[in-house]
């Protein structure tokens, strides 16, 4: 991965993590703050409805007290005069002005004296609900029997719906004296009152009767705070509404209604809009940061590095150490370019010095080669001439001398033969170095027949293979040297076998075996080295096998020493070498 790509990746990941962390923090602090405000607003709206119910309860209580502390009401409870009933209890205006649905008069023994029900919607009288009368009959403890006792106020749940009830002791106008029964005013809480609450709070309000099967949003709603304040629970309904819940208790302090007030989540929507705005802003800032940083990096780091890279590639491609990098500025890249220029100058100087020394070595090598060639040519020519003269004199002595002279002459001839062989090997090595063999298809049968013909009287066995190999006429030297080595160490009675077989990779393997003393395992790895010393039976291998190795490897093959019989090194040697096969069409 390139530095530019890696840098952009690091920047992108860093900015992404930073934006993600900032968004998390923003959402945590902003949304949590707004959620608290939203919850407080929902609780306030529920409390406003509760306060509105309490306010209506207070108004109803004031009206009931005004009627109860009145001499006319007090007298009515004594004489049940019809005039009071007609002008007050039976008058529709009384109910409409007070916005109540019923007035009940109970005596001190909790017996109903008078009562009437009025339907405000239809503007007509109606019977008092029996369930309401039954409720008071079953809850006589609510009535005040003591003189000037305080009345009870609260809600009563009827099958027809909830009603507000205010009970007050009937007293003289002075408010002092013995009570003369209880006056009860009743106001129904119907949809009209609920709509009125919604108009006052500007929120959706619902009251539902609470039964044992009614699900509660939170069981803690049945409890109250330490000062008797009802518990209010807020639950987000969806992204647009949050609902506040509380339980409304009856006159006996039992929960009878579930009040729900829905508040629009304007705060939440504003919070989400703020979070989205912040997130968008952070993303935009991050993109601008990455783009700006990328441009600055490209301008001050990436482009100079690319230029440096291209310049070094150009210098490496041209192999011209005289070129120099352009240095501008005083930053680290400029310092690096200066260091590279210094290194190029040092390399150029060393290259010039190396070229000078190579020229000197080449000249010395040329002179050495000339002198060596002259030395070898003169040496081999003169030694060969001398040995030929000596051989001639030795032959003359052997033909004309006595027995002892013939013996000495034969020893001289044998020595000259060995010297001649050494000289020929040196000439062969020099020829291989000067003129490496050129591989051409040669007939392997012809080469082997030519070589074996040079050793008449020697037991050499070979079956024709009809194969050509890639070599040159000097291949005969390989066979000559190996066979001569076998005869040298195996004696005149040695048996020699030559076999050829196909090997892998289009190669032919030639094996030359003998029945001589064999080659010890410890000497096999170095038997082809120059002037390798042998065992006590083999005083020296000379250069013959070394030349064979040089030629085989020049032809692209491999050569190794082995046992004629595997695992029995004292029962004859086997020299194996490979040559690449030539095309059959060349035979």
Coordinates of C-alpha atoms in Angstrom, one line a residue:
X1 CA 0.0 0.0 0.0
X2 CA 1.4 3.4 -1.0
X3 CA 2.1 6.1 1.5
X4 CA -0.6 8.3 -0.1
X5 CA -3.3 5.7 0.1
X6 CA -2.2 4.7 3.7
X7 CA -2.2 8.4 4.8
X8 CA -5.7 8.9 3.3
X9 CA -6.9 5.7 5.0
X10 CA -5.5 6.8 8.4
X11 CA -7.1 10.3 8.0
X12 CA -10.4 8.9 7.0
X13 CA -10.5 6.4 9.9
X14 CA -9.4 9.0 12.4
X15 CA -12.0 11.6 11.2
X16 CA -14.7 8.9 11.2
X17 CA -13.9 7.8 14.7
X18 CA -13.8 11.4 15.8
X19 CA -17.1 12.3 14.2
X20 CA -18.6 9.1 15.7
X21 CA -17.4 10.0 19.2
X22 CA -18.5 13.6 18.9
X23 CA -22.0 12.5 17.7
X24 CA -22.3 10.0 20.6
X25 CA -21.3 12.7 23.1
X26 CA -23.7 15.2 21.5
X27 CA -26.5 12.8 21.5
X28 CA -25.8 11.8 25.0
X29 CA -25.7 15.3 26.4
X30 CA -28.1 17.1 24.1
X31 CA -30.8 14.3 23.9
X32 CA -30.5 13.6 27.6
X33 CA -31.0 17.3 28.4
X34 CA -33.9 17.7 26.0
X35 CA -35.4 14.5 27.3
X36 CA -35.4 15.8 30.8
X37 CA -37.0 19.1 29.6
X38 CA -39.5 17.1 27.6
X39 CA -40.3 14.9 30.6
X40 CA -40.7 17.9 32.8
X41 CA -43.1 19.5 30.3
X42 CA -45.2 16.3 30.1
X43 CA -45.4 16.1 33.9
X44 CA -46.4 19.8 34.0
X45 CA -49.2 19.2 31.5
X46 CA -50.5 16.3 33.6
X47 CA -50.3 18.4 36.7
X48 CA -52.2 21.2 35.0
X49 CA -55.1 18.8 34.3
X50 CA -55.0 17.5 37.8
X51 CA -55.0 21.1 39.0
X52 CA -57.9 21.9 36.7
X53 CA -59.9 19.0 38.2
X54 CA -59.0 20.2 41.7
X55 CA -60.0 23.8 40.7
X56 CA -63.4 22.6 39.6
X57 CA -63.7 20.6 42.8
X58 CA -62.9 23.8 44.7
X59 CA -65.5 25.8 42.8
X60 CA -68.1 23.1 43.4
X61 CA -67.2 23.1 47.1
X62 CA -67.6 26.8 47.3
X63 CA -71.0 26.7 45.7
X64 CA -72.1 23.8 48.0
X65 CA -70.9 25.8 51.1
X66 CA -72.7 29.0 49.9
X67 CA -76.0 27.1 49.6
X68 CA -75.4 25.1 52.8
X69 CA -74.6 28.1 55.0
X70 CA -77.9 29.9 54.2
X71 CA -80.9 30.5 56.5
X72 CA -83.3 29.5 53.7
X73 CA -81.6 26.1 53.3
X74 CA -81.5 25.7 57.1
X75 CA -85.2 26.5 57.4
X76 CA -86.1 24.2 54.5
X77 CA -84.5 21.3 56.3
X78 CA -86.9 22.1 59.2
X79 CA -90.2 22.8 57.4
X80 CA -89.7 21.4 53.9
X81 CA -91.4 24.5 52.5
X82 CA -92.5 24.2 48.9
X83 CA -91.4 27.7 48.0
X84 CA -87.7 27.0 48.6
X85 CA -88.0 23.8 46.6
X86 CA -89.6 25.6 43.7
X87 CA -87.4 28.6 43.6
X88 CA -84.1 26.8 44.2
X89 CA -84.1 23.1 43.9
X90 CA -86.6 22.8 41.0
X91 CA -85.3 25.9 39.1
X92 CA -83.3 25.1 36.0
X93 CA -81.4 28.4 36.3
X94 CA -79.8 27.1 39.5
X95 CA -78.1 24.3 37.7
X96 CA -77.1 26.2 34.7
X97 CA -75.6 29.1 36.6
X98 CA -73.7 26.8 38.9
X99 CA -72.9 24.3 36.0
X100 CA -73.9 21.4 38.2
X101 CA -76.0 18.3 37.5
X102 CA -77.5 17.5 40.9
X103 CA -78.5 18.8 44.4
X104 CA -79.2 16.4 47.2
X105 CA -80.4 17.2 50.8
X106 CA -79.8 14.7 53.5
X107 CA -81.0 15.1 57.1
X108 CA -78.9 14.5 60.2
X109 CA -79.9 10.8 60.1
X110 CA -78.5 10.5 56.6
X111 CA -81.9 10.2 55.0
X112 CA -82.6 11.8 51.6
X113 CA -84.9 14.8 52.1
X114 CA -84.9 16.3 48.6
X115 CA -83.0 15.9 45.4
X116 CA -83.0 16.7 41.7
X117 CA -80.9 15.9 38.6
X118 CA -80.5 18.1 35.6
X119 CA -79.1 17.3 32.2
X120 CA -77.1 20.4 31.1
X121 CA -76.8 19.1 27.5
X122 CA -80.5 18.7 27.0
X123 CA -81.5 21.4 29.4
X124 CA -84.1 19.1 31.1
X125 CA -84.6 17.5 34.4
X126 CA -83.9 13.8 35.0
X127 CA -84.1 11.3 37.9
X128 CA -81.2 11.2 40.2
X129 CA -79.0 8.2 39.2
X130 CA -79.8 5.3 41.5
X131 CA -76.2 4.3 41.6
X132 CA -75.3 7.7 43.1
X133 CA -78.0 7.3 45.8
X134 CA -76.8 3.7 46.5
X135 CA -73.2 5.0 46.8
X136 CA -74.3 7.5 49.6
X137 CA -76.3 4.8 51.3
X138 CA -73.3 2.6 51.4
X139 CA -70.9 5.3 52.4
X140 CA -72.7 7.1 55.3
X141 CA -69.4 7.7 57.0
X142 CA -68.9 10.6 54.6
X143 CA -71.8 12.6 56.1
X144 CA -71.1 15.2 58.8
X145 CA -73.1 14.7 61.9
X146 CA -71.4 17.1 64.2
X147 CA -72.3 20.8 64.5
X148 CA -70.5 22.9 61.9
X149 CA -68.5 19.9 60.7
X150 CA -66.5 20.2 57.5
X151 CA -67.9 18.5 54.4
X152 CA -66.1 16.0 52.1
X153 CA -65.2 16.6 48.5
X154 CA -64.0 14.2 45.8
X155 CA -64.8 12.0 42.8
X156 CA -67.3 9.2 42.7
X157 CA -67.2 6.7 39.8
X158 CA -70.6 5.7 38.6
X159 CA -71.5 3.3 35.7
X160 CA -72.6 6.4 33.8
X161 CA -69.2 8.0 34.4
X162 CA -67.2 9.9 37.0
X163 CA -68.9 12.8 39.0
X164 CA -67.5 15.5 41.2
X165 CA -69.2 15.5 44.7
X166 CA -69.1 18.3 47.3
X167 CA -70.7 17.7 50.7
X168 CA -71.2 20.5 53.2
X169 CA -73.1 20.8 56.5
X170 CA -76.3 22.9 56.4
X171 CA -75.8 25.7 58.9
X172 CA -77.4 29.1 59.6
X173 CA -76.0 32.1 57.7
X174 CA -73.8 32.9 60.7
X175 CA -72.0 29.7 60.1
X176 CA -72.4 28.9 63.8
X177 CA -74.8 26.5 65.3
X178 CA -75.8 22.9 65.1
X179 CA -75.9 21.3 61.7
X180 CA -79.2 20.5 60.1
X181 CA -78.2 17.8 57.6
X182 CA -75.9 17.7 54.6
X183 CA -76.1 19.4 51.2
X184 CA -74.5 17.6 48.3
X185 CA -73.8 19.2 44.9
X186 CA -72.8 16.9 42.0
X187 CA -71.2 17.7 38.7
X188 CA -70.6 15.1 36.0
X189 CA -67.3 14.9 34.2
X190 CA -68.3 14.1 30.7
X191 CA -66.7 14.7 27.3
X192 CA -67.6 18.4 27.5
X193 CA -65.5 18.8 30.6
X194 CA -62.6 16.8 29.0
X195 CA -62.8 19.0 25.9
X196 CA -62.7 22.1 28.2
X197 CA -59.6 20.7 29.9
X198 CA -58.0 20.2 26.4
X199 CA -58.8 23.7 25.4
X200 CA -57.2 25.0 28.6
X201 CA -54.1 22.9 28.4
X202 CA -53.8 22.7 24.6
X203 CA -53.1 19.0 25.0
X204 CA -54.9 15.8 24.3
X205 CA -56.6 14.6 27.5
X206 CA -58.3 11.3 28.2
X207 CA -59.9 9.8 31.4
X208 CA -60.6 6.1 31.5
X209 CA -62.2 4.1 34.3
X210 CA -59.8 2.0 36.2
X211 CA -60.7 -1.7 36.8
X212 CA -58.8 -4.6 38.1
X213 CA -58.1 -5.7 34.5
X214 CA -56.9 -2.3 33.4
X215 CA -53.2 -2.3 32.4
X216 CA -51.0 0.3 34.0
X217 CA -48.0 1.8 32.2
X218 CA -46.2 1.6 35.6
X219 CA -47.3 -0.2 38.7
X220 CA -45.8 2.6 40.8
X221 CA -48.7 4.8 39.8
X222 CA -50.9 3.3 42.6
X223 CA -48.5 4.9 45.1
X224 CA -48.4 8.6 46.1
X225 CA -45.5 10.9 47.0
X226 CA -44.8 11.6 50.6
X227 CA -47.1 14.7 50.6
X228 CA -50.0 12.9 49.0
X229 CA -49.1 14.1 45.5
X230 CA -50.0 11.6 42.8
X231 CA -47.2 9.8 41.0
X232 CA -46.9 10.9 37.3
X233 CA -45.2 8.6 34.8
X234 CA -44.1 9.8 31.3
X235 CA -43.7 7.4 28.4
X236 CA -42.7 8.3 24.8
X237 CA -45.5 7.0 22.5
X238 CA -43.7 7.7 19.3
X239 CA -41.4 10.3 17.7
X240 CA -44.3 12.8 17.8
X241 CA -45.9 12.3 21.2
X242 CA -45.0 11.7 24.8
X243 CA -47.7 10.6 27.1
X244 CA -48.1 11.4 30.8
X245 CA -50.0 9.2 33.1
X246 CA -51.4 9.5 36.7
X247 CA -54.2 7.9 38.7
X248 CA -57.1 10.0 39.9
X249 CA -58.5 9.0 43.3
X250 CA -62.1 9.1 44.5
X251 CA -63.6 10.6 47.6
X252 CA -62.4 7.6 49.6
X253 CA -58.9 7.9 48.3
X254 CA -59.1 4.9 46.0
X255 CA -57.7 5.1 42.5
X256 CA -60.7 5.1 40.0
X257 CA -59.5 6.9 36.9
X258 CA -56.4 6.7 34.6
X259 CA -55.6 10.2 33.4
X260 CA -53.5 10.4 30.2
X261 CA -52.2 13.7 28.7
X262 CA -50.5 13.5 25.3
X263 CA -47.8 16.2 24.7
X264 CA -46.3 16.9 21.3
X265 CA -42.6 16.2 21.2
X266 CA -41.6 19.5 19.9
X267 CA -38.6 19.4 22.2
X268 CA -37.5 16.0 20.9
X269 CA -37.9 17.0 17.3
X270 CA -35.9 20.1 17.9
X271 CA -33.3 18.0 19.7
X272 CA -33.1 15.6 16.8
X273 CA -32.9 18.4 14.3
X274 CA -30.0 19.8 16.4
X275 CA -28.3 16.4 16.5
X276 CA -28.7 16.0 12.7
X277 CA -27.4 19.5 12.1
X278 CA -24.4 18.8 14.4
X279 CA -23.8 15.5 12.7
X280 CA -24.0 17.0 9.2
X281 CA -21.7 19.8 10.3
X282 CA -19.2 17.4 11.8
X283 CA -19.3 15.3 8.6
X284 CA -18.8 18.4 6.4
X285 CA -16.0 19.6 8.6
X286 CA -14.4 16.2 8.5
X287 CA -14.6 16.0 4.7
X288 CA -13.2 19.5 4.5
X289 CA -10.4 18.5 6.9
X290 CA -9.6 15.4 4.9
X291 CA -9.6 17.2 1.6
X292 CA -7.5 20.1 2.9
X293 CA -5.1 17.7 4.6
X294 CA -4.9 15.6 1.5
X295 CA -4.1 18.7 -0.6
X296 CA -1.5 19.8 1.8
X297 CA 0.1 16.4 2.0
X298 CA 0.1 16.1 -1.8
X299 CA 1.6 19.5 -2.1
X300 CA 4.3 19.3 0.6
X301 CA 4.9 15.6 1.0
X302 CA 3.4 13.2 -1.6
X303 CA 4.5 15.1 -4.7
X304 CA 8.1 15.7 -3.5
X305 CA 8.3 12.0 -2.6
X306 CA 6.9 11.0 -6.0
X307 CA 9.3 13.3 -7.7
X308 CA 12.2 11.8 -5.7
X309 CA 11.0 8.3 -6.5
X310 CA 10.7 9.0 -10.2
X311 CA 14.2 10.7 -10.3
X312 CA 15.8 7.8 -8.6
X313 CA 14.1 5.3 -11.0
X314 CA 15.3 7.4 -13.9
X315 CA 18.8 7.4 -12.6
X316 CA 18.6 3.6 -12.0
X317 CA 17.2 3.0 -15.5
X318 CA 19.8 5.1 -17.3
X319 CA 22.6 4.0 -15.0
X320 CA 24.0 7.5 -15.1
X321 CA 25.4 8.4 -11.8
X322 CA 26.3 11.9 -13.1
X323 CA 22.7 13.0 -12.8
X324 CA 21.7 15.0 -9.7
X325 CA 18.5 15.7 -7.9
X326 CA 17.1 19.2 -7.8
X327 CA 17.2 20.5 -4.2
X328 CA 14.7 23.2 -3.1
X329 CA 13.8 24.3 0.4
X330 CA 15.2 23.3 3.7
X331 CA 12.9 20.6 4.8
X332 CA 13.6 16.9 5.5
X333 CA 13.0 15.9 1.8
X334 CA 15.5 18.5 0.6
X335 CA 17.9 17.1 3.2
X336 CA 17.3 13.6 1.9
X337 CA 17.9 14.8 -1.7
X338 CA 21.2 16.4 -0.7
X339 CA 22.2 13.1 1.0
X340 CA 21.3 11.2 -2.1
X341 CA 23.3 13.6 -4.3
X342 CA 26.3 13.1 -2.0
X343 CA 25.8 9.3 -2.2
X344 CA 25.5 9.5 -6.0
X345 CA 28.8 11.5 -6.2
X346 CA 30.5 9.0 -4.0
X347 CA 29.2 6.1 -6.1
X348 CA 30.3 7.9 -9.3
X349 CA 33.8 8.4 -7.8
X350 CA 33.9 4.8 -6.8
X351 CA 32.6 3.7 -10.2
X352 CA 35.3 5.7 -11.9
X353 CA 37.9 4.2 -9.6
X354 CA 36.5 0.7 -10.2
X355 CA 36.5 1.2 -14.0
X356 CA 40.1 2.4 -13.8
X357 CA 41.1 -0.7 -11.8
X358 CA 39.1 -2.9 -14.1
X359 CA 41.1 -1.5 -17.0
X360 CA 44.3 -2.1 -15.2
X361 CA 43.2 -5.7 -14.4
X362 CA 42.0 -6.2 -17.9
X363 CA 45.4 -5.0 -19.2
X364 CA 47.3 -7.1 -16.7
X365 CA 45.1 -10.1 -17.6
X366 CA 45.6 -9.5 -21.3
X367 CA 49.4 -9.4 -20.8
X368 CA 49.3 -12.4 -18.5
X369 CA 47.2 -14.4 -21.0
X370 CA 49.7 -13.4 -23.8
X371 CA 52.7 -14.4 -21.7
X372 CA 50.9 -17.6 -20.5
X373 CA 50.0 -18.5 -24.0
X374 CA 53.5 -17.8 -25.2
X375 CA 54.9 -19.8 -22.3
X376 CA 52.6 -22.7 -22.9
X377 CA 53.1 -22.7 -26.7
X378 CA 56.9 -22.4 -26.3
X379 CA 56.9 -24.9 -23.4
X380 CA 54.8 -27.5 -25.0
X381 CA 56.4 -27.0 -28.4
X382 CA 59.9 -27.2 -27.1
X383 CA 59.2 -30.1 -24.6
X384 CA 57.4 -32.1 -27.4
X385 CA 60.4 -31.5 -29.7
X386 CA 62.8 -32.6 -27.0
X387 CA 60.8 -35.6 -26.0
X388 CA 60.4 -36.7 -29.7
X389 CA 64.2 -36.4 -30.0
X390 CA 64.7 -38.4 -26.8
X391 CA 62.2 -40.9 -28.0
X392 CA 64.1 -41.3 -31.3
X393 CA 67.4 -41.9 -29.5
X394 CA 65.7 -44.3 -27.1
X395 CA 64.3 -46.3 -30.1
X396 CA 67.8 -46.3 -31.7
X397 CA 69.4 -47.6 -28.5
X398 CA 66.7 -50.3 -28.2
X399 CA 67.4 -51.6 -31.7
X400 CA 71.2 -51.5 -31.6
X401 CA 72.1 -51.8 -27.9
X402 CA 72.3 -54.8 -25.6
X403 CA 69.9 -56.1 -23.1
X404 CA 70.4 -53.6 -20.4
X405 CA 70.4 -50.7 -22.9
X406 CA 67.1 -51.9 -24.2
X407 CA 65.6 -52.0 -20.7
X408 CA 66.8 -48.4 -20.0
X409 CA 65.6 -47.3 -23.4
X410 CA 62.1 -48.7 -22.6
X411 CA 62.0 -46.9 -19.3
X412 CA 62.9 -43.6 -21.1
X413 CA 60.1 -44.2 -23.6
X414 CA 57.6 -44.9 -20.9
X415 CA 58.6 -41.7 -19.1
X416 CA 58.3 -39.7 -22.3
X417 CA 54.8 -41.2 -22.9
X418 CA 53.6 -40.0 -19.5
X419 CA 55.1 -36.5 -20.1
X420 CA 53.5 -36.3 -23.5
X421 CA 50.1 -37.2 -21.9
X422 CA 50.6 -34.4 -19.4
X423 CA 51.4 -31.9 -22.1
X424 CA 48.4 -33.0 -24.1
X425 CA 46.1 -32.6 -21.0
X426 CA 47.5 -29.1 -20.5
X427 CA 46.9 -28.2 -24.1
X428 CA 43.3 -29.6 -23.8
X429 CA 42.6 -27.5 -20.7
X430 CA 44.0 -24.4 -22.4
X431 CA 41.9 -25.1 -25.5
X432 CA 38.7 -25.5 -23.4
X433 CA 39.3 -22.2 -21.7
X434 CA 40.1 -20.4 -24.9
X435 CA 37.5 -21.9 -27.1
X436 CA 34.6 -23.3 -25.1
X437 CA 32.9 -26.3 -26.9
X438 CA 30.0 -25.5 -29.2
X439 CA 27.3 -28.2 -28.8
X440 CA 26.2 -29.9 -32.0
X441 CA 24.6 -33.3 -32.6
X442 CA 27.3 -36.0 -32.7
X443 CA 26.8 -39.8 -33.2
X444 CA 27.6 -41.5 -29.9
X445 CA 28.2 -44.9 -31.5
X446 CA 30.9 -43.4 -33.9
X447 CA 32.7 -41.6 -31.0
X448 CA 32.8 -44.8 -28.8
X449 CA 33.9 -47.0 -31.7
X450 CA 36.7 -44.6 -32.5
X451 CA 37.9 -44.5 -28.9
X452 CA 37.7 -48.3 -28.3
X453 CA 39.7 -48.9 -31.5
X454 CA 42.6 -47.0 -29.9
X455 CA 42.8 -49.8 -27.2
X456 CA 43.4 -53.0 -29.1
X457 CA 43.7 -56.1 -26.9
X458 CA 41.7 -54.4 -24.1
X459 CA 38.5 -56.1 -23.0
X460 CA 36.0 -53.3 -23.8
X461 CA 32.4 -54.3 -24.2
X462 CA 29.8 -51.9 -25.8
X463 CA 26.4 -52.4 -27.4
X464 CA 25.5 -49.8 -30.0
X465 CA 22.7 -47.5 -28.8
X466 CA 21.9 -45.6 -32.0
X467 CA 21.7 -42.3 -30.2
X468 CA 23.0 -38.8 -30.8
X469 CA 24.0 -36.3 -28.1
X470 CA 24.8 -32.6 -28.1
X471 CA 28.6 -32.3 -27.9
X472 CA 31.6 -31.8 -30.2
X473 CA 34.5 -34.0 -31.4
X474 CA 36.3 -33.4 -28.1
X475 CA 33.8 -35.8 -26.5
X476 CA 36.2 -38.5 -27.5
X477 CA 38.7 -37.1 -24.9
X478 CA 36.2 -37.8 -22.1
X479 CA 36.0 -41.5 -23.1
X480 CA 39.9 -41.6 -23.7
X481 CA 40.6 -40.2 -20.2
X482 CA 38.1 -42.4 -18.3
X483 CA 39.2 -45.6 -20.2
X484 CA 42.9 -44.8 -19.8
X485 CA 42.3 -44.2 -16.1
X486 CA 40.6 -47.6 -15.8
X487 CA 43.5 -49.4 -17.6
X488 CA 46.1 -47.4 -15.5
X489 CA 44.7 -48.6 -12.2
X490 CA 43.1 -51.9 -13.3
X491 CA 46.0 -53.3 -15.3
X492 CA 46.0 -54.9 -18.7
X493 CA 43.5 -57.6 -17.6
X494 CA 40.9 -55.1 -16.6
X495 CA 37.4 -55.5 -18.1
X496 CA 35.7 -52.3 -19.2
X497 CA 31.9 -52.0 -20.0
X498 CA 30.1 -49.0 -21.7
X499 CA 26.4 -48.7 -21.5
X500 CA 23.9 -45.9 -22.6
X501 CA 20.4 -45.4 -21.3
X502 CA 17.7 -42.8 -21.4
X503 CA 17.4 -40.4 -18.4
X504 CA 15.0 -37.8 -17.4
X505 CA 14.6 -34.4 -19.1
X506 CA 15.7 -35.6 -22.5
X507 CA 19.1 -36.6 -21.2
X508 CA 21.2 -39.7 -21.9
X509 CA 23.3 -41.4 -19.2
X510 CA 26.6 -43.0 -20.1
X511 CA 28.2 -45.4 -17.7
X512 CA 31.8 -46.7 -17.9
X513 CA 32.6 -49.5 -15.5
X514 CA 35.8 -51.5 -14.8
X515 CA 36.8 -54.5 -12.8
X516 CA 39.7 -52.6 -11.2
X517 CA 40.2 -51.9 -7.5
X518 CA 37.4 -49.3 -7.4
X519 CA 37.3 -45.9 -5.7
X520 CA 37.0 -45.6 -1.9
X521 CA 33.8 -43.8 -0.7
X522 CA 35.8 -41.1 1.0
X523 CA 37.6 -40.2 -2.3
X524 CA 34.5 -40.2 -4.6
X525 CA 33.5 -36.6 -4.0
X526 CA 36.9 -35.3 -5.0
X527 CA 38.0 -37.7 -7.7
X528 CA 37.5 -35.2 -10.4
X529 CA 39.5 -32.4 -8.7
X530 CA 42.8 -31.3 -10.2
X531 CA 45.8 -33.4 -9.0
X532 CA 43.7 -35.3 -6.5
X533 CA 45.8 -37.7 -4.4
X534 CA 44.4 -41.3 -4.3
X535 CA 44.9 -44.2 -2.1
X536 CA 48.0 -46.3 -1.7
X537 CA 47.1 -48.2 -4.9
X538 CA 46.3 -45.1 -6.8
X539 CA 49.1 -42.7 -6.6
X540 CA 47.5 -39.9 -8.7
X541 CA 44.6 -39.4 -11.0
X542 CA 46.4 -36.6 -12.8
X543 CA 44.3 -34.3 -15.0
X544 CA 42.4 -36.9 -17.0
X545 CA 39.2 -37.1 -14.9
X546 CA 39.3 -33.3 -14.3
X547 CA 39.3 -32.7 -18.0
X548 CA 36.5 -35.2 -18.4
X549 CA 34.4 -33.2 -15.9
X550 CA 35.2 -29.9 -17.6
X551 CA 34.0 -31.2 -20.9
X552 CA 30.9 -32.9 -19.6
X553 CA 29.8 -29.8 -17.7
X554 CA 30.6 -27.6 -20.8
X555 CA 28.1 -29.9 -22.7
X556 CA 25.5 -29.3 -20.0
X557 CA 25.7 -32.6 -18.2
X558 CA 26.8 -33.9 -14.8
X559 CA 29.5 -36.5 -13.9
X560 CA 30.0 -38.6 -10.8
X561 CA 32.0 -41.6 -9.5
X562 CA 30.1 -44.7 -8.3
X563 CA 30.6 -48.4 -7.5
X564 CA 30.3 -51.0 -10.3
X565 CA 28.4 -53.1 -7.8
X566 CA 26.4 -50.9 -5.5
X567 CA 27.8 -50.9 -1.9
X568 CA 31.0 -52.8 -2.9
X569 CA 33.6 -50.1 -3.7
X570 CA 36.5 -52.7 -3.9
X571 CA 35.0 -54.6 -6.8
X572 CA 35.3 -52.0 -9.5
X573 CA 34.5 -48.4 -10.3
X574 CA 31.7 -46.8 -12.4
X575 CA 31.9 -43.4 -13.9
X576 CA 28.5 -42.1 -14.9
X577 CA 27.8 -38.9 -16.8
X578 CA 24.9 -37.3 -18.6
X579 CA 24.6 -35.6 -22.0
X580 CA 21.6 -33.9 -23.6
X581 CA 20.2 -36.0 -26.4
X582 CA 20.3 -34.7 -29.9
X583 CA 17.5 -34.8 -32.5
X584 CA 17.0 -38.2 -34.1
X585 CA 17.0 -36.6 -37.6
X586 CA 20.6 -35.7 -37.1
X587 CA 21.7 -39.3 -36.9

